Amino acid sequence: MTKIFRTGILTLATAILTACGGGGSSSSSTGANPTSYWTMDSHQYINGGNSAVSTSSPNGVLVTTAVVSTATLSGGDTSNGAYSGSALTFAFKGTPLTGVYTVVPDRASFVAADVSTAPILVDVTVGVATTTGSSQYTASSGQVHVTRDTSGNYHFTSVAAMTAAKTLDVLGGVAAAPATMTLTIVDAY
């Protein structure tokens, strides 16, 4: 189930990132909100108004996945150098309700977690607006407050800064990217 789940998330993230490739800069008409952002160490990413939600039922367990990306996917804002462009991926068991979710450190923990414990898996990919490679990190612990607005969009805010460990490099990854970074999320949607 872990392999199917990982493949599903990577496929969804790839589809979202490809579909959102024409985003432009954060000041474009994509609906960017400067109070909606996330940081990885000193790198700040402004929500580009590109998000999507999908559900799947591997082994009969409903999994809801939400992806939020920056407007820098097509190379707009390159102020983060090799780290320019980012996407957040959140996975829940069941249909997410408003509340505080507990971060699980990896896919195996997510698969094993009971839905009543409100588990959430948080991945962040950096460097997707460059041609030099990107790196994916997974938050290892912490809590995320989730709300849903009247339009049905999920909003995510970390309760406190979270440590995220590098879990995957694409095309060699971001050169010299550290093994861990600090992730903070403020009203990403």
PDB file of C-alpha atoms in Angstrom:
ATOM      1  CA  MET A   1       0.000   0.000   0.000  1.00  0.00           C
ATOM      2  CA  THR A   2       2.907   2.364   0.737  1.00  0.00           C
ATOM      3  CA  LYS A   3       4.245   1.971  -2.800  1.00  0.00           C
ATOM      4  CA  ILE A   4       0.794   2.625  -4.296  1.00  0.00           C
ATOM      5  CA  PHE A   5       0.286   5.628  -2.001  1.00  0.00           C
ATOM      6  CA  ARG A   6       3.725   7.112  -2.827  1.00  0.00           C
ATOM      7  CA  THR A   7       3.152   6.597  -6.549  1.00  0.00           C
ATOM      8  CA  GLY A   8      -0.271   8.216  -6.277  1.00  0.00           C
ATOM      9  CA  ILE A   9       1.059  11.295  -4.478  1.00  0.00           C
ATOM     10  CA  LEU A  10       3.976  11.729  -6.883  1.00  0.00           C
ATOM     11  CA  THR A  11       1.650  11.324  -9.870  1.00  0.00           C
ATOM     12  CA  LEU A  12      -0.808  13.864  -8.448  1.00  0.00           C
ATOM     13  CA  ALA A  13       1.957  16.343  -7.619  1.00  0.00           C
ATOM     14  CA  THR A  14       3.441  15.973 -11.100  1.00  0.00           C
ATOM     15  CA  ALA A  15       0.045  16.518 -12.729  1.00  0.00           C
ATOM     16  CA  ILE A  16      -0.665  19.572 -10.587  1.00  0.00           C
ATOM     17  CA  LEU A  17       2.751  21.091 -11.163  1.00  0.00           C
ATOM     18  CA  THR A  18       2.489  20.508 -14.905  1.00  0.00           C
ATOM     19  CA  ALA A  19      -1.011  21.962 -15.087  1.00  0.00           C
ATOM     20  CA  CYS A  20      -0.009  24.990 -13.044  1.00  0.00           C
ATOM     21  CA  GLY A  21       3.123  25.700 -15.057  1.00  0.00           C
ATOM     22  CA  GLY A  22       1.824  28.960 -16.554  1.00  0.00           C
ATOM     23  CA  GLY A  23       1.392  30.677 -13.196  1.00  0.00           C
ATOM     24  CA  GLY A  24       3.550  33.775 -13.710  1.00  0.00           C
ATOM     25  CA  SER A  25       4.729  35.929 -10.825  1.00  0.00           C
ATOM     26  CA  SER A  26       3.114  36.208  -7.421  1.00  0.00           C
ATOM     27  CA  SER A  27       1.718  39.623  -8.322  1.00  0.00           C
ATOM     28  CA  SER A  28      -0.169  38.250 -11.326  1.00  0.00           C
ATOM     29  CA  SER A  29      -3.894  37.646 -11.487  1.00  0.00           C
ATOM     30  CA  THR A  30      -3.593  34.062 -10.212  1.00  0.00           C
ATOM     31  CA  GLY A  31      -5.260  35.049  -6.954  1.00  0.00           C
ATOM     32  CA  ALA A  32      -2.053  35.204  -4.928  1.00  0.00           C
ATOM     33  CA  ASN A  33      -2.496  36.447  -1.402  1.00  0.00           C
ATOM     34  CA  PRO A  34       0.624  37.935   0.230  1.00  0.00           C
ATOM     35  CA  THR A  35      -0.632  36.749   3.640  1.00  0.00           C
ATOM     36  CA  SER A  36      -0.595  33.188   2.319  1.00  0.00           C
ATOM     37  CA  TYR A  37       2.915  31.725   2.217  1.00  0.00           C
ATOM     38  CA  TRP A  38       5.362  29.159   3.550  1.00  0.00           C
ATOM     39  CA  THR A  39       9.047  29.227   4.358  1.00  0.00           C
ATOM     40  CA  MET A  40      11.815  26.662   4.155  1.00  0.00           C
ATOM     41  CA  ASP A  41      14.628  28.059   6.311  1.00  0.00           C
ATOM     42  CA  SER A  42      15.165  31.573   4.880  1.00  0.00           C
ATOM     43  CA  HIS A  43      13.365  30.886   1.572  1.00  0.00           C
ATOM     44  CA  GLN A  44       9.833  32.317   1.391  1.00  0.00           C
ATOM     45  CA  TYR A  45       7.210  31.078  -1.072  1.00  0.00           C
ATOM     46  CA  ILE A  46       4.057  33.085  -1.742  1.00  0.00           C
ATOM     47  CA  ASN A  47       0.939  31.116  -2.568  1.00  0.00           C
ATOM     48  CA  GLY A  48       0.352  31.340  -6.307  1.00  0.00           C
ATOM     49  CA  GLY A  49      -3.337  30.560  -6.175  1.00  0.00           C
ATOM     50  CA  ASN A  50      -2.699  27.134  -7.708  1.00  0.00           C
ATOM     51  CA  SER A  51      -4.201  24.302  -5.701  1.00  0.00           C
ATOM     52  CA  ALA A  52      -6.055  21.049  -6.205  1.00  0.00           C
ATOM     53  CA  VAL A  53      -7.597  18.276  -4.136  1.00  0.00           C
ATOM     54  CA  SER A  54      -8.124  14.645  -5.034  1.00  0.00           C
ATOM     55  CA  THR A  55      -9.227  11.504  -3.253  1.00  0.00           C
ATOM     56  CA  SER A  56      -8.328   7.863  -3.658  1.00  0.00           C
ATOM     57  CA  SER A  57      -9.149   4.660  -1.820  1.00  0.00           C
ATOM     58  CA  PRO A  58      -6.116   2.369  -1.737  1.00  0.00           C
ATOM     59  CA  ASN A  59      -7.143  -0.829   0.078  1.00  0.00           C
ATOM     60  CA  GLY A  60     -10.540   0.681   0.892  1.00  0.00           C
ATOM     61  CA  VAL A  61      -9.149   3.593   2.970  1.00  0.00           C
ATOM     62  CA  LEU A  62     -10.150   7.051   1.724  1.00  0.00           C
ATOM     63  CA  VAL A  63      -7.091   9.302   1.306  1.00  0.00           C
ATOM     64  CA  THR A  64      -7.526  12.994   0.497  1.00  0.00           C
ATOM     65  CA  THR A  65      -4.531  14.789  -1.015  1.00  0.00           C
ATOM     66  CA  ALA A  66      -4.261  18.580  -1.389  1.00  0.00           C
ATOM     67  CA  VAL A  67      -1.475  20.317  -3.320  1.00  0.00           C
ATOM     68  CA  VAL A  68      -0.667  24.041  -3.078  1.00  0.00           C
ATOM     69  CA  SER A  69       1.947  25.617  -5.343  1.00  0.00           C
ATOM     70  CA  THR A  70       3.681  28.927  -5.889  1.00  0.00           C
ATOM     71  CA  ALA A  71       3.268  31.125  -8.931  1.00  0.00           C
ATOM     72  CA  THR A  72       6.995  30.678  -9.632  1.00  0.00           C
ATOM     73  CA  LEU A  73       6.620  27.301 -11.319  1.00  0.00           C
ATOM     74  CA  SER A  74       7.193  28.811 -14.777  1.00  0.00           C
ATOM     75  CA  GLY A  75      10.183  30.848 -13.635  1.00  0.00           C
ATOM     76  CA  GLY A  76       8.450  34.082 -12.521  1.00  0.00           C
ATOM     77  CA  ASP A  77      10.050  34.962  -9.184  1.00  0.00           C
ATOM     78  CA  THR A  78      13.557  33.555  -8.997  1.00  0.00           C
ATOM     79  CA  SER A  79      14.536  35.335  -5.786  1.00  0.00           C
ATOM     80  CA  ASN A  80      15.227  31.997  -4.084  1.00  0.00           C
ATOM     81  CA  GLY A  81      17.933  31.021  -6.584  1.00  0.00           C
ATOM     82  CA  ALA A  82      18.184  27.241  -6.961  1.00  0.00           C
ATOM     83  CA  TYR A  83      15.368  26.945  -4.400  1.00  0.00           C
ATOM     84  CA  SER A  84      12.882  28.957  -6.542  1.00  0.00           C
ATOM     85  CA  GLY A  85       9.456  27.425  -7.015  1.00  0.00           C
ATOM     86  CA  SER A  86       7.768  25.242  -4.427  1.00  0.00           C
ATOM     87  CA  ALA A  87       4.767  23.032  -3.808  1.00  0.00           C
ATOM     88  CA  LEU A  88       3.212  21.705  -0.613  1.00  0.00           C
ATOM     89  CA  THR A  89       1.399  18.360  -0.527  1.00  0.00           C
ATOM     90  CA  PHE A  90      -0.905  17.383   2.348  1.00  0.00           C
ATOM     91  CA  ALA A  91      -2.378  13.884   2.716  1.00  0.00           C
ATOM     92  CA  PHE A  92      -5.210  13.008   5.123  1.00  0.00           C
ATOM     93  CA  LYS A  93      -7.133   9.876   5.901  1.00  0.00           C
ATOM     94  CA  GLY A  94     -10.830  10.335   5.275  1.00  0.00           C
ATOM     95  CA  THR A  95     -12.418  13.673   4.412  1.00  0.00           C
ATOM     96  CA  PRO A  96     -10.589  16.445   6.267  1.00  0.00           C
ATOM     97  CA  LEU A  97     -12.604  18.464   8.741  1.00  0.00           C
ATOM     98  CA  THR A  98     -11.633  21.759  10.364  1.00  0.00           C
ATOM     99  CA  GLY A  99      -9.198  21.100  13.198  1.00  0.00           C
ATOM    100  CA  VAL A 100      -5.638  20.401  14.226  1.00  0.00           C
ATOM    101  CA  TYR A 101      -3.895  17.439  12.589  1.00  0.00           C
ATOM    102  CA  THR A 102      -0.814  15.625  13.863  1.00  0.00           C
ATOM    103  CA  VAL A 103       2.099  15.367  11.439  1.00  0.00           C
ATOM    104  CA  VAL A 104       3.414  11.861  10.805  1.00  0.00           C
ATOM    105  CA  PRO A 105       7.078  11.512   9.762  1.00  0.00           C
ATOM    106  CA  ASP A 106       6.767   9.221   6.742  1.00  0.00           C
ATOM    107  CA  ARG A 107       4.439   7.262   4.488  1.00  0.00           C
ATOM    108  CA  ALA A 108       4.689   4.055   6.517  1.00  0.00           C
ATOM    109  CA  SER A 109       3.528   5.931   9.642  1.00  0.00           C
ATOM    110  CA  PHE A 110       0.719   7.528   7.653  1.00  0.00           C
ATOM    111  CA  VAL A 111      -0.482   4.173   6.320  1.00  0.00           C
ATOM    112  CA  ALA A 112      -0.339   2.630   9.826  1.00  0.00           C
ATOM    113  CA  ALA A 113      -2.038   5.572  11.590  1.00  0.00           C
ATOM    114  CA  ASP A 114      -5.631   5.311  12.768  1.00  0.00           C
ATOM    115  CA  VAL A 115      -7.919   7.908  11.177  1.00  0.00           C
ATOM    116  CA  SER A 116      -9.147   8.903  14.669  1.00  0.00           C
ATOM    117  CA  THR A 117      -5.657  10.279  15.482  1.00  0.00           C
ATOM    118  CA  ALA A 118      -6.049  12.889  12.684  1.00  0.00           C
ATOM    119  CA  PRO A 119      -2.776  12.080  10.888  1.00  0.00           C
ATOM    120  CA  ILE A 120      -1.442  14.366   8.170  1.00  0.00           C
ATOM    121  CA  LEU A 121       1.545  13.800   5.906  1.00  0.00           C
ATOM    122  CA  VAL A 122       3.228  17.044   4.789  1.00  0.00           C
ATOM    123  CA  ASP A 123       5.667  17.122   1.858  1.00  0.00           C
ATOM    124  CA  VAL A 124       7.277  20.245   0.425  1.00  0.00           C
ATOM    125  CA  THR A 125       9.214  20.335  -2.825  1.00  0.00           C
ATOM    126  CA  VAL A 126      11.661  23.169  -3.532  1.00  0.00           C
ATOM    127  CA  GLY A 127      13.503  24.124  -6.702  1.00  0.00           C
ATOM    128  CA  VAL A 128      10.705  23.295  -9.150  1.00  0.00           C
ATOM    129  CA  ALA A 129      11.077  26.596 -11.072  1.00  0.00           C
ATOM    130  CA  THR A 130      14.665  25.829 -12.047  1.00  0.00           C
ATOM    131  CA  THR A 131      16.251  23.376 -14.449  1.00  0.00           C
ATOM    132  CA  THR A 132      18.937  22.325 -11.975  1.00  0.00           C
ATOM    133  CA  GLY A 133      16.829  19.836 -10.013  1.00  0.00           C
ATOM    134  CA  SER A 134      14.464  19.884  -7.066  1.00  0.00           C
ATOM    135  CA  SER A 135      14.366  18.336  -3.609  1.00  0.00           C
ATOM    136  CA  GLN A 136      11.430  17.001  -1.625  1.00  0.00           C
ATOM    137  CA  TYR A 137      11.239  17.246   2.151  1.00  0.00           C
ATOM    138  CA  THR A 138       8.778  15.614   4.559  1.00  0.00           C
ATOM    139  CA  ALA A 139       7.818  17.242   7.859  1.00  0.00           C
ATOM    140  CA  SER A 140       8.840  14.921  10.699  1.00  0.00           C
ATOM    141  CA  SER A 141       6.605  16.145  13.528  1.00  0.00           C
ATOM    142  CA  GLY A 142       4.340  18.977  14.581  1.00  0.00           C
ATOM    143  CA  GLN A 143       0.773  20.030  14.030  1.00  0.00           C
ATOM    144  CA  VAL A 144      -1.124  21.692  11.193  1.00  0.00           C
ATOM    145  CA  HIS A 145      -4.369  23.630  11.632  1.00  0.00           C
ATOM    146  CA  VAL A 146      -6.746  22.964   8.738  1.00  0.00           C
ATOM    147  CA  THR A 147      -9.819  25.009   7.823  1.00  0.00           C
ATOM    148  CA  ARG A 148     -12.121  25.029   4.819  1.00  0.00           C
ATOM    149  CA  ASP A 149     -13.496  28.270   3.412  1.00  0.00           C
ATOM    150  CA  THR A 150     -16.928  28.883   1.892  1.00  0.00           C
ATOM    151  CA  SER A 151     -15.539  28.127  -1.580  1.00  0.00           C
ATOM    152  CA  GLY A 152     -14.426  24.680  -0.399  1.00  0.00           C
ATOM    153  CA  ASN A 153     -10.685  25.472  -0.400  1.00  0.00           C
ATOM    154  CA  TYR A 154      -8.573  23.962   2.359  1.00  0.00           C
ATOM    155  CA  HIS A 155      -6.306  26.371   4.276  1.00  0.00           C
ATOM    156  CA  PHE A 156      -3.209  25.105   6.112  1.00  0.00           C
ATOM    157  CA  THR A 157      -1.225  26.780   8.925  1.00  0.00           C
ATOM    158  CA  SER A 158       1.497  25.114  10.961  1.00  0.00           C
ATOM    159  CA  VAL A 159       0.945  25.509  14.708  1.00  0.00           C
ATOM    160  CA  ALA A 160       4.721  26.024  15.082  1.00  0.00           C
ATOM    161  CA  ALA A 161       7.811  25.672  12.897  1.00  0.00           C
ATOM    162  CA  MET A 162       8.400  22.048  11.854  1.00  0.00           C
ATOM    163  CA  THR A 163      11.565  20.179  10.980  1.00  0.00           C
ATOM    164  CA  ALA A 164      11.446  18.645   7.505  1.00  0.00           C
ATOM    165  CA  ALA A 165      13.866  15.953   6.330  1.00  0.00           C
ATOM    166  CA  LYS A 166      14.968  15.519   2.707  1.00  0.00           C
ATOM    167  CA  THR A 167      13.315  12.426   1.251  1.00  0.00           C
ATOM    168  CA  LEU A 168      13.795  12.676  -2.510  1.00  0.00           C
ATOM    169  CA  ASP A 169      16.003  14.424  -5.080  1.00  0.00           C
ATOM    170  CA  VAL A 170      14.748  14.909  -8.643  1.00  0.00           C
ATOM    171  CA  LEU A 171      17.334  15.438 -11.412  1.00  0.00           C
ATOM    172  CA  GLY A 172      20.083  15.466  -8.803  1.00  0.00           C
ATOM    173  CA  GLY A 173      18.174  17.731  -6.408  1.00  0.00           C
ATOM    174  CA  VAL A 174      19.020  21.255  -5.294  1.00  0.00           C
ATOM    175  CA  ALA A 175      22.832  21.412  -5.116  1.00  0.00           C
ATOM    176  CA  ALA A 176      24.113  21.300  -1.524  1.00  0.00           C
ATOM    177  CA  ALA A 177      20.576  21.253  -0.099  1.00  0.00           C
ATOM    178  CA  PRO A 178      20.746  20.407   3.617  1.00  0.00           C
ATOM    179  CA  ALA A 179      19.425  17.120   5.006  1.00  0.00           C
ATOM    180  CA  THR A 180      16.871  19.017   7.101  1.00  0.00           C
ATOM    181  CA  MET A 181      15.182  22.400   6.842  1.00  0.00           C
ATOM    182  CA  THR A 182      12.641  24.274   8.963  1.00  0.00           C
ATOM    183  CA  LEU A 183       9.148  24.546   7.469  1.00  0.00           C
ATOM    184  CA  THR A 184       6.620  27.180   8.526  1.00  0.00           C
ATOM    185  CA  ILE A 185       3.204  27.424   6.836  1.00  0.00           C
ATOM    186  CA  VAL A 186       0.932  30.493   7.059  1.00  0.00           C
ATOM    187  CA  ASP A 187      -2.549  30.132   5.545  1.00  0.00           C
ATOM    188  CA  ALA A 188      -1.448  28.191   2.467  1.00  0.00           C
ATOM    189  CA  TYR A 189      -4.334  27.356   0.155  1.00  0.00           C
TER     190      TYR A 189
END
